CSV table of C-alpha atoms in Angstrom, one decimal:
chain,number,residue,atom,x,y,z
N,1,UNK,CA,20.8,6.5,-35.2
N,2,UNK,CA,20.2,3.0,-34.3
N,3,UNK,CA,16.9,2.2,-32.4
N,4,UNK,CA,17.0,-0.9,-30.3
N,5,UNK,CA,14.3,-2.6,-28.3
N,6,UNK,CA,15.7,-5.0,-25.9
N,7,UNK,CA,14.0,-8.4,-26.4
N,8,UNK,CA,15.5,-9.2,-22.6
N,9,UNK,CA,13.6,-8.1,-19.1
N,10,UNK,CA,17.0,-9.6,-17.4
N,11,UNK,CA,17.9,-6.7,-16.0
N,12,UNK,CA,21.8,-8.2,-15.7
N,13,UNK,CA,21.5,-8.3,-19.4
N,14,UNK,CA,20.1,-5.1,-19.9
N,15,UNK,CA,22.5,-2.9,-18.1
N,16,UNK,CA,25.2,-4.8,-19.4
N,17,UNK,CA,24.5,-4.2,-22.8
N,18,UNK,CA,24.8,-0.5,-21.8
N,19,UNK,CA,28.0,-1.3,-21.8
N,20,UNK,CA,28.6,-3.3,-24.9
N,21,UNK,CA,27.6,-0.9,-26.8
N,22,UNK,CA,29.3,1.7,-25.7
N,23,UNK,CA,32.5,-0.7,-27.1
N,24,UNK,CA,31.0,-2.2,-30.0
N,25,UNK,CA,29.6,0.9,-31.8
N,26,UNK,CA,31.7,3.7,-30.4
N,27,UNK,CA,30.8,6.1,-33.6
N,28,UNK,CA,27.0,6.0,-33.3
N,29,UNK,CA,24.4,7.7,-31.9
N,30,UNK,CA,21.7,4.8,-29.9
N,31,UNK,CA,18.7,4.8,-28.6
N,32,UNK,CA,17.9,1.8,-26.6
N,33,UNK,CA,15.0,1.0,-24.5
N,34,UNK,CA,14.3,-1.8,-22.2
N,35,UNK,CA,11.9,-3.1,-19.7
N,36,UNK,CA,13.5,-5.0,-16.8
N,37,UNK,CA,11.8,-7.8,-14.2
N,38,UNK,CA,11.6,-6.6,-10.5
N,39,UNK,CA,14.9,-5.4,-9.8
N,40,UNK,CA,16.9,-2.5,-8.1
N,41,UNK,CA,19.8,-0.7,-10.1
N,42,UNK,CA,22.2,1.6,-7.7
N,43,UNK,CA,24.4,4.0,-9.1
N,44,UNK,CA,28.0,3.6,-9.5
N,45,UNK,CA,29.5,5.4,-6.7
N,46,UNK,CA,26.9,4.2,-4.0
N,47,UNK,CA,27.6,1.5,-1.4
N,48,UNK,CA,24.6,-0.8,-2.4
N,49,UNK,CA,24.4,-2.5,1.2
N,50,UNK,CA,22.9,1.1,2.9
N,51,UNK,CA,20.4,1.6,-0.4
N,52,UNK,CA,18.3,-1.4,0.0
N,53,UNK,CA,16.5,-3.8,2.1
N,54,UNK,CA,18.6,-6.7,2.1
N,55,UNK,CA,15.9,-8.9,3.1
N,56,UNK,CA,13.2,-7.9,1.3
N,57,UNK,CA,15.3,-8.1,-1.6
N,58,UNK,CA,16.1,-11.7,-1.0
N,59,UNK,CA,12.8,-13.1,-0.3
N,60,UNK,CA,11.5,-11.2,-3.4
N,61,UNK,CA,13.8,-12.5,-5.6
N,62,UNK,CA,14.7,-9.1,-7.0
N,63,UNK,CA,18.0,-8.6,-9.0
N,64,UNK,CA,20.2,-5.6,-7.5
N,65,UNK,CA,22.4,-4.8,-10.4
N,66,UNK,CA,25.4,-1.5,-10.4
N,67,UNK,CA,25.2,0.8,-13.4
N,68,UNK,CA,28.2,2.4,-15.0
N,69,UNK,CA,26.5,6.2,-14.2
N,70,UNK,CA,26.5,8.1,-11.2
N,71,UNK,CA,23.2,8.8,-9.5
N,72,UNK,CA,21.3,7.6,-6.9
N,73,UNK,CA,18.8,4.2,-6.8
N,74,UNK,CA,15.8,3.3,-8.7
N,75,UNK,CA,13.8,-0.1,-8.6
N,76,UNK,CA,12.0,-1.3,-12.0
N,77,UNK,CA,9.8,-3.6,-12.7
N,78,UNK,CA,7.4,-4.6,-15.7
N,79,UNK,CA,5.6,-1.3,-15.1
N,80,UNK,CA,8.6,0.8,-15.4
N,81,UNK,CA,10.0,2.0,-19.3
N,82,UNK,CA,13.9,2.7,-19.6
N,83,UNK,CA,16.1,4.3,-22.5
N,84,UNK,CA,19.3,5.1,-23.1
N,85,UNK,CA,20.5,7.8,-25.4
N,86,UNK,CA,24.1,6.9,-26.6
N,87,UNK,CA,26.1,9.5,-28.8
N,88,UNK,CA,29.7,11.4,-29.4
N,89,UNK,CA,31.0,13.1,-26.0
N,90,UNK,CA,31.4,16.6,-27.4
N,91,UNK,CA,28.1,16.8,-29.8
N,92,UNK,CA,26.3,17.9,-26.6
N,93,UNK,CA,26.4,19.8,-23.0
N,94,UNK,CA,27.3,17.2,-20.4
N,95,UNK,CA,25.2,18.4,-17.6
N,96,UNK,CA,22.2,19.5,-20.3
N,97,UNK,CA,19.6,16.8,-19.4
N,98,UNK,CA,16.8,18.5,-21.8
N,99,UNK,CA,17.7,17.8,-25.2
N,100,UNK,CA,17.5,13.5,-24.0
N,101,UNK,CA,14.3,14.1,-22.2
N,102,UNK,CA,12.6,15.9,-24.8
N,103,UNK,CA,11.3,13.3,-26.7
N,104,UNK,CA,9.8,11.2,-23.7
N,105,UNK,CA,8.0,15.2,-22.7
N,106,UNK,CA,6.3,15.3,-26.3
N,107,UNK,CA,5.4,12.5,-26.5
N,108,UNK,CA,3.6,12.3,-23.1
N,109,UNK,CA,2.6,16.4,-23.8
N,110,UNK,CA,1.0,15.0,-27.0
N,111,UNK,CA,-1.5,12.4,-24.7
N,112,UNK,CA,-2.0,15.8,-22.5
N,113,UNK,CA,0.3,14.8,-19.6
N,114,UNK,CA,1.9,18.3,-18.3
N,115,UNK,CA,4.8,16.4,-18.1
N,116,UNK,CA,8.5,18.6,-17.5
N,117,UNK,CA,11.9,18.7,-16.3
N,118,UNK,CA,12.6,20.1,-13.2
N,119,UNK,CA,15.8,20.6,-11.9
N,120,UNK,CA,19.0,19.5,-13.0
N,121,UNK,CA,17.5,15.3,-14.1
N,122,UNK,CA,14.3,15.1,-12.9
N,123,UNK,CA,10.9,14.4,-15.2
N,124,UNK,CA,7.8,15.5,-13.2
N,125,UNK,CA,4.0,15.7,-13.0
N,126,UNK,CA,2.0,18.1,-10.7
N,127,UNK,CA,5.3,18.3,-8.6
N,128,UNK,CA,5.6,14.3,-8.8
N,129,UNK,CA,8.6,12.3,-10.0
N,130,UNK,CA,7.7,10.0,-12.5
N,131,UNK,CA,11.3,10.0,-14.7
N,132,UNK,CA,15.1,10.1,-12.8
N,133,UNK,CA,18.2,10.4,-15.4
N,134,UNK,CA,21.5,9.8,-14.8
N,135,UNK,CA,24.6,10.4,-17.2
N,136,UNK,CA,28.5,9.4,-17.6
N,137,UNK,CA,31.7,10.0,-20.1
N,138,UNK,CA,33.3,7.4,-21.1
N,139,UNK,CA,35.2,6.0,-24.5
N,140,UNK,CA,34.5,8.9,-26.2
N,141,UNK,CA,30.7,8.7,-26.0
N,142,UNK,CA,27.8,10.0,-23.6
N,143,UNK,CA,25.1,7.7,-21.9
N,144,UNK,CA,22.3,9.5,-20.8
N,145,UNK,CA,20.0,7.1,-19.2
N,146,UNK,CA,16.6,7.7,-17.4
N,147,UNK,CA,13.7,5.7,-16.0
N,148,UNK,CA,9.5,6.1,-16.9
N,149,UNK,CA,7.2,5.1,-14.0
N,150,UNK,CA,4.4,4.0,-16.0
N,151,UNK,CA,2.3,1.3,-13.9
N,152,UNK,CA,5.5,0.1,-11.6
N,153,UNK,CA,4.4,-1.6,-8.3
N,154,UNK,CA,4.3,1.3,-5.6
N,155,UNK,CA,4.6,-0.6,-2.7
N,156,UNK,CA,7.2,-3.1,-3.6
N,157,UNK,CA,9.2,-0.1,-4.6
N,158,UNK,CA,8.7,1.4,-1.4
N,159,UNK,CA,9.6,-1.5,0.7
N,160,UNK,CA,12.8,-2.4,-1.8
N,161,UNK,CA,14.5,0.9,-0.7
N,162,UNK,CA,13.7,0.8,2.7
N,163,UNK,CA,16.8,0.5,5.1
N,164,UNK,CA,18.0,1.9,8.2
N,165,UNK,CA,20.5,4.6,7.6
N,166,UNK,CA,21.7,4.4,11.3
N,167,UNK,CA,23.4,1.0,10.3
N,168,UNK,CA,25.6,2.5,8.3
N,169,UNK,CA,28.4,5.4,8.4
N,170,UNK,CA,30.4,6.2,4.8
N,171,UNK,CA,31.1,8.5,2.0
N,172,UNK,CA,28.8,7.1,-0.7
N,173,UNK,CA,26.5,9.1,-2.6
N,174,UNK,CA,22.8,8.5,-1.3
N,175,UNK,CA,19.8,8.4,-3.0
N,176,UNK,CA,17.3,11.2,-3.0
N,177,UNK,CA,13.8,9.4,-2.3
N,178,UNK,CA,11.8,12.5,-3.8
N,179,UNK,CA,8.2,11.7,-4.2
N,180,UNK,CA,6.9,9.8,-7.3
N,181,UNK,CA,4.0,8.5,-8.9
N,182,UNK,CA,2.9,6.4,-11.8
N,183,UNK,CA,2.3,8.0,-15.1
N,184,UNK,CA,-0.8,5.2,-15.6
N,185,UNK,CA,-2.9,8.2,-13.0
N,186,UNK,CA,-2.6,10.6,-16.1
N,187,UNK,CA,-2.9,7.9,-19.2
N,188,UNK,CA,-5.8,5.6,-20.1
N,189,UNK,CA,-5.9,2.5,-18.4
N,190,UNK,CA,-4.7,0.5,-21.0
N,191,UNK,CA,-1.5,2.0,-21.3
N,192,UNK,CA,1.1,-0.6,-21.5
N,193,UNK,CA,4.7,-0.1,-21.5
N,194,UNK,CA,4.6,-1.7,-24.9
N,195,UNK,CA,2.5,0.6,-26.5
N,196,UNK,CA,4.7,3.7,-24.6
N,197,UNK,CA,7.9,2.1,-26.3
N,198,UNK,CA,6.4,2.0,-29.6
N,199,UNK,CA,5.6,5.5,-29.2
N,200,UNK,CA,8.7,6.6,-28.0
N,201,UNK,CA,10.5,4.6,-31.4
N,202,UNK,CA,8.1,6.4,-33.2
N,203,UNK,CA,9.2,9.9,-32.5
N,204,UNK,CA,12.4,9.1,-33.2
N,205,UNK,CA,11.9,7.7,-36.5
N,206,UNK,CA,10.1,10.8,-37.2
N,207,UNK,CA,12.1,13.3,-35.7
N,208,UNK,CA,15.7,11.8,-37.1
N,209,UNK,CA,16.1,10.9,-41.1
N,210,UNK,CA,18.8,8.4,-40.8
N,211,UNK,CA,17.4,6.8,-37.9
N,212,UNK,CA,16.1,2.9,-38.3
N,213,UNK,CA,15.7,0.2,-35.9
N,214,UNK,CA,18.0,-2.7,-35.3
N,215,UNK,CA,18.0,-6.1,-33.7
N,216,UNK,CA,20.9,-7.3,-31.7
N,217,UNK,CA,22.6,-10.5,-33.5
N,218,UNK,CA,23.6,-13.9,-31.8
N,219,UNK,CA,27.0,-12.4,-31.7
N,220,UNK,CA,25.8,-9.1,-30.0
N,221,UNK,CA,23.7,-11.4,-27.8
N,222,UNK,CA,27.0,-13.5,-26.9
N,223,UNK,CA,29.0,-10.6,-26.0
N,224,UNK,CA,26.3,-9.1,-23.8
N,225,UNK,CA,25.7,-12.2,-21.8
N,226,UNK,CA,29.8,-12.7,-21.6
N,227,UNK,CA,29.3,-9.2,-19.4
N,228,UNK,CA,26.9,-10.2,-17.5
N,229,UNK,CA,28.7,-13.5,-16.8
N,230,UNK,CA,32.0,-11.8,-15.7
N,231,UNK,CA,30.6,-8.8,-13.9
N,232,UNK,CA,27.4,-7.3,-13.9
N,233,UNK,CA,26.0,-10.4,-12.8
N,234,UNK,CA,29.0,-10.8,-9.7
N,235,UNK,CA,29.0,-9.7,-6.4
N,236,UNK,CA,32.0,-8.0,-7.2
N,237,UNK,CA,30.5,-5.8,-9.1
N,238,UNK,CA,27.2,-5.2,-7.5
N,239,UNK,CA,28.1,-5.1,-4.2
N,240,UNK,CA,32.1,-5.2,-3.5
N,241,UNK,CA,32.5,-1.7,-5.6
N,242,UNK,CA,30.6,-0.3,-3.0
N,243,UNK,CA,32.7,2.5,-1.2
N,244,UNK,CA,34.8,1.9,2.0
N,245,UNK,CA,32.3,2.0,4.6
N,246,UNK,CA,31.3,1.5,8.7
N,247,UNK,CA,28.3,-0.7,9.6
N,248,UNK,CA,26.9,-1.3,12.9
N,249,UNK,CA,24.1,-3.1,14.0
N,250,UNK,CA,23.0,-4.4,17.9
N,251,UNK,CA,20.2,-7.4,18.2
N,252,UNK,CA,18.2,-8.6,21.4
N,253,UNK,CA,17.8,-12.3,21.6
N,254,UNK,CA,17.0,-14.8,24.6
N,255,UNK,CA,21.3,-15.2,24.5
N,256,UNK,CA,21.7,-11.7,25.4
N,257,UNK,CA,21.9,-8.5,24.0
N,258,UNK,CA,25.0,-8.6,20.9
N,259,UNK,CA,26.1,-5.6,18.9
N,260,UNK,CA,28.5,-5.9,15.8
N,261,UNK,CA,30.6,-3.4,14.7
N,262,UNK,CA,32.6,-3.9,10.9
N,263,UNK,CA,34.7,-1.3,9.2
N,264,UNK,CA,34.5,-2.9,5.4
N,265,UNK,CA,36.6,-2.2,2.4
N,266,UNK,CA,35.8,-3.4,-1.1
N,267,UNK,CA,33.4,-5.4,0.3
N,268,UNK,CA,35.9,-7.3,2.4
N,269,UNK,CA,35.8,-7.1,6.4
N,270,UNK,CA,38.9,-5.9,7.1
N,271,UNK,CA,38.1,-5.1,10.9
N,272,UNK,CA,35.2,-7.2,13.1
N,273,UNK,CA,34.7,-6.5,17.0
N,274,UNK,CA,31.7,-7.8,18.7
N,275,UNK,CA,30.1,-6.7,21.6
N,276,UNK,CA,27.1,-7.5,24.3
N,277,UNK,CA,26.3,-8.7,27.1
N,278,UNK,CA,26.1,-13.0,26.7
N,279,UNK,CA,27.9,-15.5,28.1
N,280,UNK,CA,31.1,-17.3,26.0
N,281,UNK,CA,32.8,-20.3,26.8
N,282,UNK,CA,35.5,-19.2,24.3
N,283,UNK,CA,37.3,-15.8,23.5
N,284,UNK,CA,34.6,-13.7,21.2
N,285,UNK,CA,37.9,-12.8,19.0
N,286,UNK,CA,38.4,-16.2,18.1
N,287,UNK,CA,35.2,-15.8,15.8
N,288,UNK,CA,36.3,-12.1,15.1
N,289,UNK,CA,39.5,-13.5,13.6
N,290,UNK,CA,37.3,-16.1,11.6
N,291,UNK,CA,35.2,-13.2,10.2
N,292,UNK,CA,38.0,-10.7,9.4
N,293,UNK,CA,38.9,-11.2,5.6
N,294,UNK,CA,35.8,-12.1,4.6
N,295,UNK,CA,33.3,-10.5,2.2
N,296,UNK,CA,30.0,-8.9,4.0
N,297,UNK,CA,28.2,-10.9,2.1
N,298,UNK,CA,25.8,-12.5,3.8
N,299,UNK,CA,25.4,-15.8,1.5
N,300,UNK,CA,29.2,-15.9,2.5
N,301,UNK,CA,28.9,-15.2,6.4
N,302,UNK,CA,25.8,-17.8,6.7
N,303,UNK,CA,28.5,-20.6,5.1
N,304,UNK,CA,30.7,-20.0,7.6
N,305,UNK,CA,28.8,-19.5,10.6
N,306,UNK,CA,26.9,-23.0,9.6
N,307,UNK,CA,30.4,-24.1,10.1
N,308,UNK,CA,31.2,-22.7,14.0
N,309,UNK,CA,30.1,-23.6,17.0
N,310,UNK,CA,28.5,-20.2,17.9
N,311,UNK,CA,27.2,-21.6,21.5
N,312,UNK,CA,30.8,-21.2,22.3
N,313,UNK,CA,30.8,-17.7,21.8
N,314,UNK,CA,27.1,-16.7,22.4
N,315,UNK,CA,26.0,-19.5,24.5
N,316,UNK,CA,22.6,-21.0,22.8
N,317,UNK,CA,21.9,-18.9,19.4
N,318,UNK,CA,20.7,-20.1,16.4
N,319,UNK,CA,22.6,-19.2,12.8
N,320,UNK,CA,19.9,-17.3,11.7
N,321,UNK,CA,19.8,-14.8,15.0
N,322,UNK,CA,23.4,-14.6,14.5
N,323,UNK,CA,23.5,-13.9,10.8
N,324,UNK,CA,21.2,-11.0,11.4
N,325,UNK,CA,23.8,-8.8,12.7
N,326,UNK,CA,25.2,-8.9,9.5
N,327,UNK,CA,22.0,-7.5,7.5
């Protein structure tokens, strides 16, 4: 088994090399762990627009990044511990979470944490969340990935994941927000992730004979960041894979009451009407047209509404009261 610790907290890099190692050692059994800066990682089959708050997210410079597993949305930060078990896709039960969960439960059983799994993914503590796990099949090999709320900022979480599920109407899996808490309530004070990864690295090496840590290389390193470069990094990725979905969303400014409707596919808005009651000088589907084809991106939109004379579609409006319809 090969034991790797990340030296990255890019969490672009980090789920990418998920991937390239999936490619690059398809024979061996990994276990990887990684700490990630403030950032929110959606599961594959979730539209990441309805999972978090867009503007939160954006003035908190946090990374929103799409895993290769299924599953529903976590946030990490520096206070948050990650692995990733890699190994054959036959070797184990597919939808046995226990035997990859194990050793995080001893080790936190040793420290007398009455730490368990409960249900079919879930690590808890006095009926609290602190671990979610999420799996997937692919290239011969199992990924069984999972998240340890050690000391992870609470309140940043909270407001990261907040949206309004009114705004949106689609088939995408949604998150479960069950309750959670941080492991640190349970653990000295002290307790770093560090020292919890070093822990963890030393159960393994106990518990498996042929196991022994490794460093990724310059050319491991390359690969990785070629991935994150070309599409865990993209909006393509992150938030174009997103399923086919219906937004809506109404705003009340001095111009007049506006509501937007957008039926979106791959990202792309393939259908725009807007409604309200302002006063135009020109047709409202003139800026429809303009709109439809474009990505709901809202970089994207605020480039091209910067370029439109909205007074002569909403009489006096400002970009920014414009652009929220779009959040």
């Amino acid at each position: 088994m090969m034991i790797i610790d990340s030296p990255s907290t890019n969490a672009y890099f980090n789920i990418a090399s998920e991937e390239y190692l999936l490619y690059k050692y398809p024979k061996e059994d990994i276990f990887l762990l990684y700490v990630n800066a403030p950032s929110i990682i959606v599961g594959k089959f979730q539209n990441t627009l309805s999972e978090i708050n867009l503007d939160y997210v954006r003035e908190q410079h946090i990374k929103v990044v799409r895993r290769m597993s299924g599953g529903g949305t976590v946030y990490h930060d520096t206070g948050n511990l990650n692995f990733s078990f890699h190994t054959l896709l036959g070797k184990n039960d597919f939808m046995d979470f226990s035997q990859f969960t194990q050793p995080v439960i001893a080790i936190l059983n040793k420290m007398n944490v009455p730490a368990r799994l409960e249900g079919r993914n879930d690590l808890l503590v006095d009926g609290k969340k602190f671990s979610g796990n999420a799996k997937l099949a692919k290239n011969g090999k199992m990924i069984q990935h999972g998240t340890i709320l050690l000391n992870s900022q609470m309140n940043v979480l909270v407001e990261a994941i907040k949206v309004n599920p009114l705004k949106f109407v689609d088939k995408a899996v949604k998150s479960n927000r069950a309750r959670v808490t941080n492991l640190i309530e349970y653990l000295p004070e002290n307790t770093t992730t560090e020292i919890l990864k070093q822990l963890l690295i030393g159960e393994m090496l106990q518990n498996n004979t042929e196991a022994s840590v490794y460093q990724f290389t310059k050319e491991d390193i390359a690969g990785i960041e070629k991935l994150v470069t070309e599409k865990y990094s993209t909006w393509d990725w992150n938030y174009g894979f997103s399923p086919n979905y219906n937004f809506k969303k109404a705003v009340k400014i001095p111009a007049g009451f506006i509501e937007l409707h957008l039926d979106v596919d791959k990202g792309i808005m393939e259908k725009v009407k807007i409604f309200g009651d302002f006063f135009a000088s020109r047709p409202i589907e003139e800026l429809e047209k303009v709109l439809t084809g474009q990505r709901h991106d809202v970089d994207h939109i605020e480039k091209l509404l910067s370029s439109t004379d909205l007074t002569a579609y909403f009489g006096k409006v400002s970009v920014a009261e414009i652009l929220e319809l779009f959040k």
